[in-house]
């Protein structure tokens, strides 16, 4: 007998939808990279350091995730998918400002629609 409520099943279905939508882009994306992507979506236009602090990652790890989300490696089937873009902060060139690309915005919209 399954004691799960209908409401809990609905919540699990929503989580499953989010996972499936991300898997359509990159079925090997690590959880930390997904968390970083979602932090970018919530804090778009902030610096890499600020976004890194939001998701509790080391800057080196976040930089790797950023590179992967900007240019998914060519050896993968989904080569060329670009979900985020980084550019130099015009006020402080040592900082990178992170924004979603049109593909990144489309993914976020799809995730929100799935919820």
C-alpha atoms as one frame of an Amber mdcrd trajectory, in Angstrom:
protein
   0.000   0.000   0.000   1.326   3.422  -0.982   0.729   6.154   1.604   1.751
   8.991  -0.692  -0.849  11.699  -1.008  -2.084  13.045  -4.310  -0.497  16.381
  -3.449   2.885  14.686  -2.901   2.572  12.869  -6.239   1.891  16.189  -7.970
   5.020  17.691  -6.365   7.137  14.720  -7.431   5.767  15.016 -10.973   6.822
  18.678 -11.036  10.353  17.806  -9.909  10.480  15.069 -12.535   9.381  17.554
 -15.215  12.192  19.946 -14.266  14.763  17.130 -14.384  13.469  15.943 -17.755
  13.620  19.451 -19.258  17.220  19.892 -18.137  18.087  16.400 -19.409  16.830
  17.395 -22.856  19.624  20.001 -22.950  22.366  17.907 -21.300  21.573  14.507
 -19.808  24.945  14.425 -18.034  24.710  17.813 -16.308  25.862  17.517 -12.675
  23.547  18.665  -9.899  25.972  21.420  -8.854  25.946  22.804 -12.380  22.137
  22.782 -12.383  22.173  24.681  -9.077  24.615  27.202 -10.583  22.427  27.644
 -13.673  19.355  28.258 -11.491  21.351  30.745  -9.377  22.257  32.616 -12.583
  18.578  32.627 -13.591  17.583  34.086 -10.210  20.444  36.607 -10.117  20.962
  37.426 -13.782  23.217  40.415 -14.374  25.270  39.902 -11.218  28.957  39.082
 -11.046  30.319  35.559 -11.035  31.564  36.077  -7.474  28.100  37.205  -6.275
  26.338  34.295  -7.966  28.947  31.901  -6.585  28.226  33.168  -3.076  24.477
  32.681  -3.655  24.896  28.959  -4.340  27.738  28.301  -1.882  30.307  27.152
  -4.430  34.024  27.760  -4.660  34.939  30.275  -7.369  36.978  27.644  -9.235
  34.046  25.236  -9.308  31.669  27.974 -10.409  34.092  29.004 -13.160  34.109
  25.436 -14.480  30.312  25.300 -14.383  30.156  28.663 -16.139  32.463  27.418
 -18.900  30.386  24.253 -19.318  27.150  26.235 -19.528  28.666  28.663 -22.022
  30.196  26.060 -24.305  29.036  22.520 -23.769  32.000  20.387 -24.923  32.001
  19.370 -28.578  32.440  15.687 -27.826  28.907  15.600 -26.469  25.879  15.071
 -28.653  24.417  18.499 -27.808  27.500  20.491 -28.828  26.985  24.192 -29.287
  24.210  24.680 -26.726  24.906  27.898 -24.884  22.799  28.667 -21.828  24.703
  31.577 -20.280  26.997  34.378 -21.412  29.666  36.197 -19.431  31.053  39.610
 -20.248  33.479  41.987 -18.567  31.939  44.431 -16.138  32.470  47.866 -17.762
  33.078  49.385 -14.304  35.510  46.696 -13.082  37.035  44.565 -15.842  38.190
  42.010 -13.255  34.548  41.001 -12.780  32.452  38.894 -15.107  28.750  39.675
 -15.407  26.637  36.593 -16.073  23.399  36.604 -18.086  21.179  33.990 -19.708
  21.317  33.511 -23.470  18.065  33.154 -25.413  18.466  29.354 -25.069  18.944
  29.766 -21.308  15.851  31.942 -21.030  13.874  29.403 -23.046  14.974  26.633
 -20.676  13.973  28.679 -17.614  10.574  29.447 -19.175  10.105  25.732 -19.848
  11.025  24.874 -16.276   8.575  27.427 -14.920   5.827  26.158 -17.259   6.478
  22.636 -15.971   5.879  23.763 -12.401
